[in-house]
mmCIF file of C-alpha atoms (C1' of nucleotides) in Angstrom:
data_model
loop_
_atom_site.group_PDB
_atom_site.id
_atom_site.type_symbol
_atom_site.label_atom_id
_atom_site.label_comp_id
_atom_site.label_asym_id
_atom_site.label_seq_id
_atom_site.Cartn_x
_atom_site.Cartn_y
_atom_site.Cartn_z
ATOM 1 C CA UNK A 1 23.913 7.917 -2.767
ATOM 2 C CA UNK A 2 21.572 5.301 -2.174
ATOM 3 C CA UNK A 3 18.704 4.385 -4.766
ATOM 4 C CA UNK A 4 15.395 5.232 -3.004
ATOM 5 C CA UNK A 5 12.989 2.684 -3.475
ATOM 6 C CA UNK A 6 9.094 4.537 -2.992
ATOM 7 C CA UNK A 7 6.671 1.833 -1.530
ATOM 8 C CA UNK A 8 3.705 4.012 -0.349
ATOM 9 C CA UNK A 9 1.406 1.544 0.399
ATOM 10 C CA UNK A 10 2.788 -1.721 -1.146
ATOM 11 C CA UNK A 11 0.414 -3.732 0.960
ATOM 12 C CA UNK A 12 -2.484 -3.830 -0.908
ATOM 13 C CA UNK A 13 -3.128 -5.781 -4.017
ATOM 14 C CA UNK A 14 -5.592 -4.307 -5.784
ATOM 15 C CA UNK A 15 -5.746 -3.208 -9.316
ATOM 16 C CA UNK A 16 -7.133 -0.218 -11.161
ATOM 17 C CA UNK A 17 -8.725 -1.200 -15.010
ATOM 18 C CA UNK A 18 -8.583 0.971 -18.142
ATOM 19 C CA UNK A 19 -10.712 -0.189 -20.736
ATOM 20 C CA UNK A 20 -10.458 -2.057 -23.447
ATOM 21 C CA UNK A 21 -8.986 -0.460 -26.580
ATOM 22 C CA UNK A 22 -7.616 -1.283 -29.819
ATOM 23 C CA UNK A 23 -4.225 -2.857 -29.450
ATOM 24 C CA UNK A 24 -2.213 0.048 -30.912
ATOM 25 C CA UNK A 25 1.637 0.571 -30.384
ATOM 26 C CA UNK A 26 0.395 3.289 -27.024
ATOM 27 C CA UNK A 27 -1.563 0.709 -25.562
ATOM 28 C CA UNK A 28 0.661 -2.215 -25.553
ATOM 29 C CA UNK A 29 3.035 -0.131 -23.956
ATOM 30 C CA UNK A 30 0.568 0.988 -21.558
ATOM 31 C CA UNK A 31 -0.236 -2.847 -20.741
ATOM 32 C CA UNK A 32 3.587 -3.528 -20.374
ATOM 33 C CA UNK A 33 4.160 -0.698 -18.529
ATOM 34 C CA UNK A 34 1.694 -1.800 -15.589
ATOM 35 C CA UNK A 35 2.940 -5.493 -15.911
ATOM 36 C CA UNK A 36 6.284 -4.078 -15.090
ATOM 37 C CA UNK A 37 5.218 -1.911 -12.548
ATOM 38 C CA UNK A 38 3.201 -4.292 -10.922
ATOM 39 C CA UNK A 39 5.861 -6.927 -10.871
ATOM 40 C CA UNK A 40 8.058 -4.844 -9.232
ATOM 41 C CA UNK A 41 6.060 -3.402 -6.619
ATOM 42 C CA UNK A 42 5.094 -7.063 -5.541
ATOM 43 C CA UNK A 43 8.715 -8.484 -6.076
ATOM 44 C CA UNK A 44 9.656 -5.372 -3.301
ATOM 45 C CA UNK A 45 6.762 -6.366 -1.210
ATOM 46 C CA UNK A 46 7.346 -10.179 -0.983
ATOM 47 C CA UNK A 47 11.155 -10.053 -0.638
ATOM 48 C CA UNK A 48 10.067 -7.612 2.591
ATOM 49 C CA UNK A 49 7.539 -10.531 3.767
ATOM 50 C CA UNK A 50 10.191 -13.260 3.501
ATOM 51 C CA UNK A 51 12.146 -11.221 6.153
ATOM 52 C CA UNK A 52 9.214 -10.349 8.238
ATOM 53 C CA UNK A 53 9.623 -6.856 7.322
ATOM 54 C CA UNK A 54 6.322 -4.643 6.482
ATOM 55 C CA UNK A 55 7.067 -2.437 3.171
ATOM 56 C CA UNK A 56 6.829 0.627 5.841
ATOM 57 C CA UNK A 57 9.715 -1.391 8.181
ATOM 58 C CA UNK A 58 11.341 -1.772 5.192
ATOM 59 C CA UNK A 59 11.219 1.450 3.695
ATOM 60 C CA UNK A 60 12.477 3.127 6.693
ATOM 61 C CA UNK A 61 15.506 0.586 7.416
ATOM 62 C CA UNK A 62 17.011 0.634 3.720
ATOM 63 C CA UNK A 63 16.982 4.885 4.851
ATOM 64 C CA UNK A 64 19.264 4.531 7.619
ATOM 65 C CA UNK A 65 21.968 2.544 6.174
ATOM 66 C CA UNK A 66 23.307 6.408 6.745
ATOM 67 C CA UNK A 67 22.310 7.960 9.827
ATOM 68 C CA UNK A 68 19.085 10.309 9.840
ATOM 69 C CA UNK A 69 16.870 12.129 11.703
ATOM 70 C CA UNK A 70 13.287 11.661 12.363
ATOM 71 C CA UNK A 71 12.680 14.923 9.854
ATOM 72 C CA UNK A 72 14.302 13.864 7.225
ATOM 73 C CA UNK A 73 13.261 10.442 7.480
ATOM 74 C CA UNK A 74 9.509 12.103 7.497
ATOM 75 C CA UNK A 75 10.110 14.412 4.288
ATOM 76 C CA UNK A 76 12.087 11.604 1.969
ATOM 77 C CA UNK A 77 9.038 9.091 2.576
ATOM 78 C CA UNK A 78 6.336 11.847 2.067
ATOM 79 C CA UNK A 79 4.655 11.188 5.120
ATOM 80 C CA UNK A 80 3.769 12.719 8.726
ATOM 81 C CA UNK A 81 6.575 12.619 11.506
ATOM 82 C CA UNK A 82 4.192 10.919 13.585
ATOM 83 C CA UNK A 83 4.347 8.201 11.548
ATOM 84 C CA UNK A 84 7.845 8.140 11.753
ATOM 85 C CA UNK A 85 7.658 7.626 15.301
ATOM 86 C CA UNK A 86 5.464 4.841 15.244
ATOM 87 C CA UNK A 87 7.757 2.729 12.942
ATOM 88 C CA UNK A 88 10.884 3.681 14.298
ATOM 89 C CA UNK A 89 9.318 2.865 17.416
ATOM 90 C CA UNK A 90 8.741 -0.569 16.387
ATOM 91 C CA UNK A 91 12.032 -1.141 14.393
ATOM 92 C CA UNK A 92 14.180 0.179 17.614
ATOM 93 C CA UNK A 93 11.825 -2.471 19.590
ATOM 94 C CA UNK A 94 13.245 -5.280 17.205
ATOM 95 C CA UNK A 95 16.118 -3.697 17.641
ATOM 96 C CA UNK A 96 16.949 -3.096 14.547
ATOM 97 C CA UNK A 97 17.478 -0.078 14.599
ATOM 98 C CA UNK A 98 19.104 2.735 17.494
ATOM 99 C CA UNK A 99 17.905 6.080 18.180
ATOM 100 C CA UNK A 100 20.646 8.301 18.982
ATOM 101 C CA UNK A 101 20.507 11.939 20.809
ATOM 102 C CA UNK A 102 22.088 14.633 18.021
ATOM 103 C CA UNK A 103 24.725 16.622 20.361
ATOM 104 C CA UNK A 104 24.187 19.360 18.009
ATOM 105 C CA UNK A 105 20.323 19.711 18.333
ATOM 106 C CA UNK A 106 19.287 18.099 21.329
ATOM 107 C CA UNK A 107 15.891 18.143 20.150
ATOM 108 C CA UNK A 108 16.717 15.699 17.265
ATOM 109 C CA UNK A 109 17.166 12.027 17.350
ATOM 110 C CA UNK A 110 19.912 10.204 14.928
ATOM 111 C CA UNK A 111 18.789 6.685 13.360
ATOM 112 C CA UNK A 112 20.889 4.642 12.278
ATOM 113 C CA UNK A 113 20.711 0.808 12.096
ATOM 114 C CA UNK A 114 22.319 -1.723 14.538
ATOM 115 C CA UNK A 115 24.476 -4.562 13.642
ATOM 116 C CA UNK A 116 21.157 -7.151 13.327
ATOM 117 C CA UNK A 117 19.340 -4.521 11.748
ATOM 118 C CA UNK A 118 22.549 -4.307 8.713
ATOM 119 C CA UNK A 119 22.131 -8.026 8.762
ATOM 120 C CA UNK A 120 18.515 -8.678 7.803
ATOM 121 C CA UNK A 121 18.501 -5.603 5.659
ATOM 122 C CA UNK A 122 20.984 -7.227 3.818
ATOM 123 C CA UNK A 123 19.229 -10.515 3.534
ATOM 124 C CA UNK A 124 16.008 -8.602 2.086
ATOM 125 C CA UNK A 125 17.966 -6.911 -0.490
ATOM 126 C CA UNK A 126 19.586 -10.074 -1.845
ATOM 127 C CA UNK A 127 15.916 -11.318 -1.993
ATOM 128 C CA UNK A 128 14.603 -8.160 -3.661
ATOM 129 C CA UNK A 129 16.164 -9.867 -6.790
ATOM 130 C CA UNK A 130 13.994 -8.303 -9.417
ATOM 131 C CA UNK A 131 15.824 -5.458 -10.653
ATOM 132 C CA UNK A 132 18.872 -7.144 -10.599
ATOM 133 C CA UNK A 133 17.303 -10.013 -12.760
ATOM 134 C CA UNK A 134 15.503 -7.832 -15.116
ATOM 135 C CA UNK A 135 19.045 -5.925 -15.482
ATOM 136 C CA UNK A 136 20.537 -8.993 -16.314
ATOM 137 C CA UNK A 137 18.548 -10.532 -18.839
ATOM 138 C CA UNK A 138 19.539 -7.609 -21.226
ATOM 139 C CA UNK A 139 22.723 -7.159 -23.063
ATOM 140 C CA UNK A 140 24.934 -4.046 -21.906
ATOM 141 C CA UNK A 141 23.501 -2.608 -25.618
ATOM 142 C CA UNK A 142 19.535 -3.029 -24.188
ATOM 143 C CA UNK A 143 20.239 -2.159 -20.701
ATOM 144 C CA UNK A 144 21.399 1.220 -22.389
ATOM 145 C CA UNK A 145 18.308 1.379 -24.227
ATOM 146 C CA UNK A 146 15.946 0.586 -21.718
ATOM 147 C CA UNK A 147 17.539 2.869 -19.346
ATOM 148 C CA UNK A 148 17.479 5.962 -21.735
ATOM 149 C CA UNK A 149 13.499 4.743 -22.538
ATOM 150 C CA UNK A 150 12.802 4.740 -19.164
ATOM 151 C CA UNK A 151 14.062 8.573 -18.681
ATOM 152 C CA UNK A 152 12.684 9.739 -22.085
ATOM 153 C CA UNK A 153 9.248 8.094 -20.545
ATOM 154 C CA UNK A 154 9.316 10.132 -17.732
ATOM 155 C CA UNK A 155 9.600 13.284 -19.510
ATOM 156 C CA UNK A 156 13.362 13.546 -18.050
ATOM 157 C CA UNK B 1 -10.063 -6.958 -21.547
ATOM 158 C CA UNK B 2 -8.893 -4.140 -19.403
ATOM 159 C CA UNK B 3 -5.575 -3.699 -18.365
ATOM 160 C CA UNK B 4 -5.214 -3.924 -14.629
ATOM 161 C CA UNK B 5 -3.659 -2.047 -12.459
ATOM 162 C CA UNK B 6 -1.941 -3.491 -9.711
ATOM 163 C CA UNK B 7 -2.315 -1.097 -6.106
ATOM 164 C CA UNK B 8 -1.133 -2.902 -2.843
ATOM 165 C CA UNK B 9 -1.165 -0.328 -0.715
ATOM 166 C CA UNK B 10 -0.054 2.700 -2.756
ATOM 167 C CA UNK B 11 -1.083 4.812 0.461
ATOM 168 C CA UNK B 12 2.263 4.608 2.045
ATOM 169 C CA UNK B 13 5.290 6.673 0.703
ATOM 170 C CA UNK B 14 8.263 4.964 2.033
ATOM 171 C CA UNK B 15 11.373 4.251 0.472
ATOM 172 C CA UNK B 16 13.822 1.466 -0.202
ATOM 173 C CA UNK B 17 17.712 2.353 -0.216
ATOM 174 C CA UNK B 18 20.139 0.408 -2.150
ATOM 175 C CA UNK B 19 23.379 0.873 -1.386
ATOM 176 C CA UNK B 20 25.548 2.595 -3.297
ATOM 177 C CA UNK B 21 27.734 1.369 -6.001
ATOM 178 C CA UNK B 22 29.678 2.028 -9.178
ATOM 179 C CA UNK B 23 27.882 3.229 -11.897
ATOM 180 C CA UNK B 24 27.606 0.376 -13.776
ATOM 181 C CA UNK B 25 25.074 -0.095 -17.031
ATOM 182 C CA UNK B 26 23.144 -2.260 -14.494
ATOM 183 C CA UNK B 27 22.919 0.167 -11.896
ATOM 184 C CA UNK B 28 21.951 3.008 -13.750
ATOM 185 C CA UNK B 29 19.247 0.674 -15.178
ATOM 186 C CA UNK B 30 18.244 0.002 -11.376
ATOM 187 C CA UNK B 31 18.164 3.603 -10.798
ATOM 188 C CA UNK B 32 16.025 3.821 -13.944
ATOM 189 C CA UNK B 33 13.683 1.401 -13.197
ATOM 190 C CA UNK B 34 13.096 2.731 -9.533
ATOM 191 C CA UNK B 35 12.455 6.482 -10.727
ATOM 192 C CA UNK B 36 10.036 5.231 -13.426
ATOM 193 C CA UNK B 37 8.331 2.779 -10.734
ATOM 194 C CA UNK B 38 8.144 5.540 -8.205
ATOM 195 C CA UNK B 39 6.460 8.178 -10.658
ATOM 196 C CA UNK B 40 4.150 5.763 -11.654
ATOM 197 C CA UNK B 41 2.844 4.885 -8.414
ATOM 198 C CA UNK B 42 3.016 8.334 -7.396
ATOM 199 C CA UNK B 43 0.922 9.290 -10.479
ATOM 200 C CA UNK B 44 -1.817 6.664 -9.189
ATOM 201 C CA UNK B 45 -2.247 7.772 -6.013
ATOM 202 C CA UNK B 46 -2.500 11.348 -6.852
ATOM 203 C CA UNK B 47 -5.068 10.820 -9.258
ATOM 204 C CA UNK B 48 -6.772 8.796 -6.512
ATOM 205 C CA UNK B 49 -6.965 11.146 -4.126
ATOM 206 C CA UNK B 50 -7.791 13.802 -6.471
ATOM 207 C CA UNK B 51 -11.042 12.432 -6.853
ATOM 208 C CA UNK B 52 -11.742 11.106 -3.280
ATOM 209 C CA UNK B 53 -10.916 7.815 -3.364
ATOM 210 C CA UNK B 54 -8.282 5.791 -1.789
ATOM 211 C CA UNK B 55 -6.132 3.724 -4.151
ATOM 212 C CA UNK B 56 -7.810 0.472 -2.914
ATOM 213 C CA UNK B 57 -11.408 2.040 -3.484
ATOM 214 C CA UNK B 58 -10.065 3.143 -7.290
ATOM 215 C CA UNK B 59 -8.803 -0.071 -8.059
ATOM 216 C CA UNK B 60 -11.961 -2.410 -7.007
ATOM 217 C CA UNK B 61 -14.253 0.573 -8.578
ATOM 218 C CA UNK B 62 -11.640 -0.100 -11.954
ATOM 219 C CA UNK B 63 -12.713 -3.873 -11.810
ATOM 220 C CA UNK B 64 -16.366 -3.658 -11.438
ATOM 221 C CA UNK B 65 -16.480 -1.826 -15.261
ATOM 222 C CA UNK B 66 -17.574 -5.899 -15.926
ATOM 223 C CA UNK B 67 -19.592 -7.414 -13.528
ATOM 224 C CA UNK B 68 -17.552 -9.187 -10.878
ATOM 225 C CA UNK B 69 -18.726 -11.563 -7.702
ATOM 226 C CA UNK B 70 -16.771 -10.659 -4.306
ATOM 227 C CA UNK B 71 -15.042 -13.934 -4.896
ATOM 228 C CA UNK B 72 -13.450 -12.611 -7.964
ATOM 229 C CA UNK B 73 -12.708 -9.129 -6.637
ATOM 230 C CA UNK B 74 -10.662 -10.885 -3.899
ATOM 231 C CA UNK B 75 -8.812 -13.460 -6.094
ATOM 232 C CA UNK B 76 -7.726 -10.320 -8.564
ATOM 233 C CA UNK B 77 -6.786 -8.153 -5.751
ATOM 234 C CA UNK B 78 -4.750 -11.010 -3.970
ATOM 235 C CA UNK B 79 -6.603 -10.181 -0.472
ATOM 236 C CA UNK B 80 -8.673 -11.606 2.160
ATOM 237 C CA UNK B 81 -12.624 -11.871 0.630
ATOM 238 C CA UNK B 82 -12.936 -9.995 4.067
ATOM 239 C CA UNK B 83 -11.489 -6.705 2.962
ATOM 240 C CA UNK B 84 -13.924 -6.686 -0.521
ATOM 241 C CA UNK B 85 -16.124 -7.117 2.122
ATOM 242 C CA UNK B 86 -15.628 -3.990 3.829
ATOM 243 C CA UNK B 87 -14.091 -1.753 0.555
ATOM 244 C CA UNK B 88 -17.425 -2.718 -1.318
ATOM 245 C CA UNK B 89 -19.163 -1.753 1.338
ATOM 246 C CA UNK B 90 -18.027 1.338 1.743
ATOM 247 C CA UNK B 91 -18.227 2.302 -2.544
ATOM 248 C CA UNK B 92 -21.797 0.843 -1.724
ATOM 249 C CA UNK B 93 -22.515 3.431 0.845
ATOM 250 C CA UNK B 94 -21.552 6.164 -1.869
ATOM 251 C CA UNK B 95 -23.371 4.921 -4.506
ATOM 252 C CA UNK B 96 -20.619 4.238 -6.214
ATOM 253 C CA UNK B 97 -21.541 0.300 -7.110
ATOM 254 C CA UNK B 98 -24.398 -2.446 -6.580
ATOM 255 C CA UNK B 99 -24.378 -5.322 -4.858
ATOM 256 C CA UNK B 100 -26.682 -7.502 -7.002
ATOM 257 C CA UNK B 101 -27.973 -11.288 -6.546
ATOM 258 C CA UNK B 102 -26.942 -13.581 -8.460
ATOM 259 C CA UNK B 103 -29.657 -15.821 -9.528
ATOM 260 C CA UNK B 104 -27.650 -18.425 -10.250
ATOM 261 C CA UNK B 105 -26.098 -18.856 -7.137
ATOM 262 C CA UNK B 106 -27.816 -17.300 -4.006
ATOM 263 C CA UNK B 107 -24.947 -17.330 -1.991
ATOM 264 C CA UNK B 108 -23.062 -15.148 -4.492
ATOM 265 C CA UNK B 109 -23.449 -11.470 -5.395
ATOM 266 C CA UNK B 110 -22.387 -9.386 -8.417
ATOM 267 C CA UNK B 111 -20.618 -5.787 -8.050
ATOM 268 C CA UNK B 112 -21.738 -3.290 -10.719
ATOM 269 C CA UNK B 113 -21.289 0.202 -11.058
ATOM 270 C CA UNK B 114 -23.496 2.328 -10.828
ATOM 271 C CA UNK B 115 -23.914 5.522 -13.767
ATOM 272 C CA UNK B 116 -22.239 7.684 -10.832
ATOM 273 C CA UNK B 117 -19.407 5.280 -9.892
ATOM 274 C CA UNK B 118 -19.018 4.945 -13.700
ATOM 275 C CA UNK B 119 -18.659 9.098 -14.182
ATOM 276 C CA UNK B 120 -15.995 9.004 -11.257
ATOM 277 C CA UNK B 121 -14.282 6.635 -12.693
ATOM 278 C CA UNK B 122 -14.133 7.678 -16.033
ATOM 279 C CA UNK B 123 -13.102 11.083 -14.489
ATOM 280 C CA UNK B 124 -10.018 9.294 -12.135
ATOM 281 C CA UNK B 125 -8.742 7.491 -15.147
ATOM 282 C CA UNK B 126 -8.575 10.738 -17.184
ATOM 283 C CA UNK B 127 -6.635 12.298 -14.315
ATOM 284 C CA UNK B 128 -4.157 9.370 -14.355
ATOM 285 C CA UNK B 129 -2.037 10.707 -17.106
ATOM 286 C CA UNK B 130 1.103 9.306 -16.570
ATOM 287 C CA UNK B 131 0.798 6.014 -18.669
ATOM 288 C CA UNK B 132 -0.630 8.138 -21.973
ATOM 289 C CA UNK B 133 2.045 10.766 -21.259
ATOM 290 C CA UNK B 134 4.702 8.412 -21.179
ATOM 291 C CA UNK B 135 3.890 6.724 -24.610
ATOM 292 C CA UNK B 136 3.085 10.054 -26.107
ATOM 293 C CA UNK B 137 6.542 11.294 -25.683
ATOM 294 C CA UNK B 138 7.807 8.588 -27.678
ATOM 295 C CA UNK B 139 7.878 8.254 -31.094
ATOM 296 C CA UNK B 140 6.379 4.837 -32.515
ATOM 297 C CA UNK B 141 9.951 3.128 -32.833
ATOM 298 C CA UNK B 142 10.570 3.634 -29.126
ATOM 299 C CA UNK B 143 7.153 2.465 -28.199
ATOM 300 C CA UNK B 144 8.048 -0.452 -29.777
ATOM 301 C CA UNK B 145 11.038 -0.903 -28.188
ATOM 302 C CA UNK B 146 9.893 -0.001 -25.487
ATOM 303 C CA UNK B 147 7.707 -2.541 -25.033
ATOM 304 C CA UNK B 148 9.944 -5.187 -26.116
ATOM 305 C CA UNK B 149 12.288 -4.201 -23.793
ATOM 306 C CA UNK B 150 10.235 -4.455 -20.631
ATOM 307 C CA UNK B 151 8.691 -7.378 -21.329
ATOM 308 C CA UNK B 152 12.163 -9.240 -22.127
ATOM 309 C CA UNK B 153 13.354 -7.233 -18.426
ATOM 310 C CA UNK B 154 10.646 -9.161 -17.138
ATOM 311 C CA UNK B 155 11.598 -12.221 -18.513
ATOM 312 C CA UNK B 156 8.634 -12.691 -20.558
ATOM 313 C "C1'" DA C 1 -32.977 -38.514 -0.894
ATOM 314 C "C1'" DG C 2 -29.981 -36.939 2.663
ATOM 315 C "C1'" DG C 3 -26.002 -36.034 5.248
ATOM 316 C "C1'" DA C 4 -21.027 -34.602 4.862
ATOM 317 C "C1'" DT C 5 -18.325 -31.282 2.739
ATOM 318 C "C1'" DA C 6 -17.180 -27.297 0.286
ATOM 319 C "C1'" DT C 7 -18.091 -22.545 -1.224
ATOM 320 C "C1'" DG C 8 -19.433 -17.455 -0.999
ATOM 321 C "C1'" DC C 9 -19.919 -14.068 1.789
ATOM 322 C "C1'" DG C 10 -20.443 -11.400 6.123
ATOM 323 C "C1'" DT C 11 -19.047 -10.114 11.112
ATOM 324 C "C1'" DG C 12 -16.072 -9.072 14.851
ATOM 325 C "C1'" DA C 13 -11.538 -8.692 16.694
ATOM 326 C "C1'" DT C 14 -7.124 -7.118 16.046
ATOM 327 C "C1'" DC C 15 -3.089 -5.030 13.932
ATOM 328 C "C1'" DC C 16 -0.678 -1.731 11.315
ATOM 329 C "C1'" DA C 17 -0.176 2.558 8.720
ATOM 330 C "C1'" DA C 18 -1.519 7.190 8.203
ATOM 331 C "C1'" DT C 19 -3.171 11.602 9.464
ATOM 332 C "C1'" DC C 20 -4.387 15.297 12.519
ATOM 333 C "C1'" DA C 21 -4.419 18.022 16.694
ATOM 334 C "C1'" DA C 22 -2.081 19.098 20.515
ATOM 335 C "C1'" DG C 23 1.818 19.178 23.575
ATOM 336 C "C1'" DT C 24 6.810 19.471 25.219
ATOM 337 C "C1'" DA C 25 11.369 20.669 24.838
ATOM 338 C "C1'" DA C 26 15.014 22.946 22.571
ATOM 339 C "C1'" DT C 27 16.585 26.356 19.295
ATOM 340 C "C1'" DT C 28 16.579 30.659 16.827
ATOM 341 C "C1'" DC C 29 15.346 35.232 15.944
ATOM 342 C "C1'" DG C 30 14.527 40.040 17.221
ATOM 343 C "C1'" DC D 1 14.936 37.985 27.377
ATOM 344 C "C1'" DG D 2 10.607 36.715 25.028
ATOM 345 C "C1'" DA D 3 8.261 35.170 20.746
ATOM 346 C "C1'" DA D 4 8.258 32.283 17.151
ATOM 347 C "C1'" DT D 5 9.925 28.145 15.107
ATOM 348 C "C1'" DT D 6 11.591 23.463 14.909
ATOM 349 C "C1'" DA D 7 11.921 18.420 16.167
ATOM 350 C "C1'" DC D 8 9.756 15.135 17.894
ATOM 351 C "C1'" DT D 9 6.091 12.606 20.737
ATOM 352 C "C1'" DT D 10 1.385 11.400 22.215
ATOM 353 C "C1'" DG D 11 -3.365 10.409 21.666
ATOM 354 C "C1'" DA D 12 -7.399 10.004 18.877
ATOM 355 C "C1'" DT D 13 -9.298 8.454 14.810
ATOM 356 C "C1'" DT D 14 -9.642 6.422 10.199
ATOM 357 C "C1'" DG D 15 -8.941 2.920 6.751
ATOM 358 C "C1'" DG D 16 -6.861 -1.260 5.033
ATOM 359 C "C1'" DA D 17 -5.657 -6.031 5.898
ATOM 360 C "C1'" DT D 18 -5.847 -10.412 8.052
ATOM 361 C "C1'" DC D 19 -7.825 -14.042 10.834
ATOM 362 C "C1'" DA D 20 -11.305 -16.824 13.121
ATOM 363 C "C1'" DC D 21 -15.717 -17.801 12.937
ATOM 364 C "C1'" DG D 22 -20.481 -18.273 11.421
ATOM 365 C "C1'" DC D 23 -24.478 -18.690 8.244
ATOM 366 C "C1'" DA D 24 -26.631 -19.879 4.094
ATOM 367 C "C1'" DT D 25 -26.391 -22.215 -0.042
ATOM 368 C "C1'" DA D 26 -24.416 -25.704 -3.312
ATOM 369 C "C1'" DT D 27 -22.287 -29.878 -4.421
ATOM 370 C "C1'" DC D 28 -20.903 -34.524 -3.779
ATOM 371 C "C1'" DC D 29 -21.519 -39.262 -2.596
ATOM 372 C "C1'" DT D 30 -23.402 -43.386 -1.466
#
DNA sequence: AGGATATGCGTGATCCAATCAAGTAATTCG
DNA sequence: CGAATTACTTGATTGGATCACGCATATCCT
């Protein structure tokens, strides 16, 4: 299974404050927390520029590295079909990607990505470096750590 | 100083994939770091859009707490002045914040809140949990570590 | 001082992403 | 078979983002 990066709107750069407060332990976790987050979303966002890709092109082509249906494609990005359509649309004009008839529902459409669409996606994920950088500037004893953190964080 | 929050374009809810590989210490860090990026993001918009505004709205009405010139707004956001333009506009028409002159420099205004802009936003940021809830279910060692450990991911 | 240049902001055009309402075709259910 | 449901598309509309351009004000330079 693939990791399923969430980009809903990674276009913008704009920036919510929270005020000032004392500089307790909850705080500067709070400030390194959004410094992380917000490094990643605009690491994801750039590497996507560099290929000509719009975080939405993106989104949708990392999806079909295994073929899927407009549906599906629609209820693992959270958004309307319609919009599904639209980028599809664009990413089969690029031809990037191929729109398939499903023999078993001929009302549904298989995705999956053509040879040039493999290749750039490819070339954006090598340039989506930063997880792989922040991975490796840990030892295997931190990564462990960070990793469990992370999933205590989230209430997991 | 506040922290910032970083938005670009938290609207959209599209997905990266990543393909698949061993589970490795580094992967499972990836995966990690993904998941906790995702909720995060997820958690802004929702508390966004709980109170009627759109993430870029939220995170220009976050700046203003401190009086800010369009110029500023733009450089912090990383966008075209163009869009401040438009977003303060459009806060402006809801009363939200004040475009004021700036006496010492007529061709320059300063963005304020206004008493209702500040209740929403005092109101949105309450909603946005997921930062406080995150620290809070960690004790103060893993805070710490915490911490420490993102900012070294980052390569700080 | 006074003209060239730079700066701060606004406007209009255009594009993309997103949603909604409505429609078509195919499937499923009774 | 007919009704309801599903899968997707189309068209309209909104908002965010950028760009090209323009205006007013400031600054810089002899």
């Amino acid at each position: 299974m693939p990791i399923l990066y969430r980009i809903k709107c990674v276009d913008y750069t704009l920036f919510m404050a929270v005020p000032s407060v004392p500089a307790t332990a909850a705080t500067l976790l709070e400030q390194a927390m959004f410094a992380f987050v917000d490094a990643y979303n605009q690491a994801w966002e750039a590497a996507a520029s560099e290929h000509g890709l719009s975080t939405a092109h993106a989104c949708v082509l990392g999806r079909v590295e295994t073929r899927r249906s407009m549906g599906e494609l629609a209820e693992e990005l959270r958004c309307d079909a319609s919009n599904i359509t639209q980028i599809v649309a664009r990413l089969e004009a690029r031809e990037l990607v191929h729109r398939e008839p499903n023999p078993e529902d001929r009302r549904s459409r298989q995705i999956v990505r053509t040879p040039s669409g493999d290749e750039l996606y490819g070339e954006f994920e090598q340039s989506f470096e930063f997880p792989r950088a922040a991975a490796a500037s840990l030892t295997d004893a931190e990564r462990e750590q960070l990793t469990a953190l992370l999933q205590k964080a989230m209430g997991a």
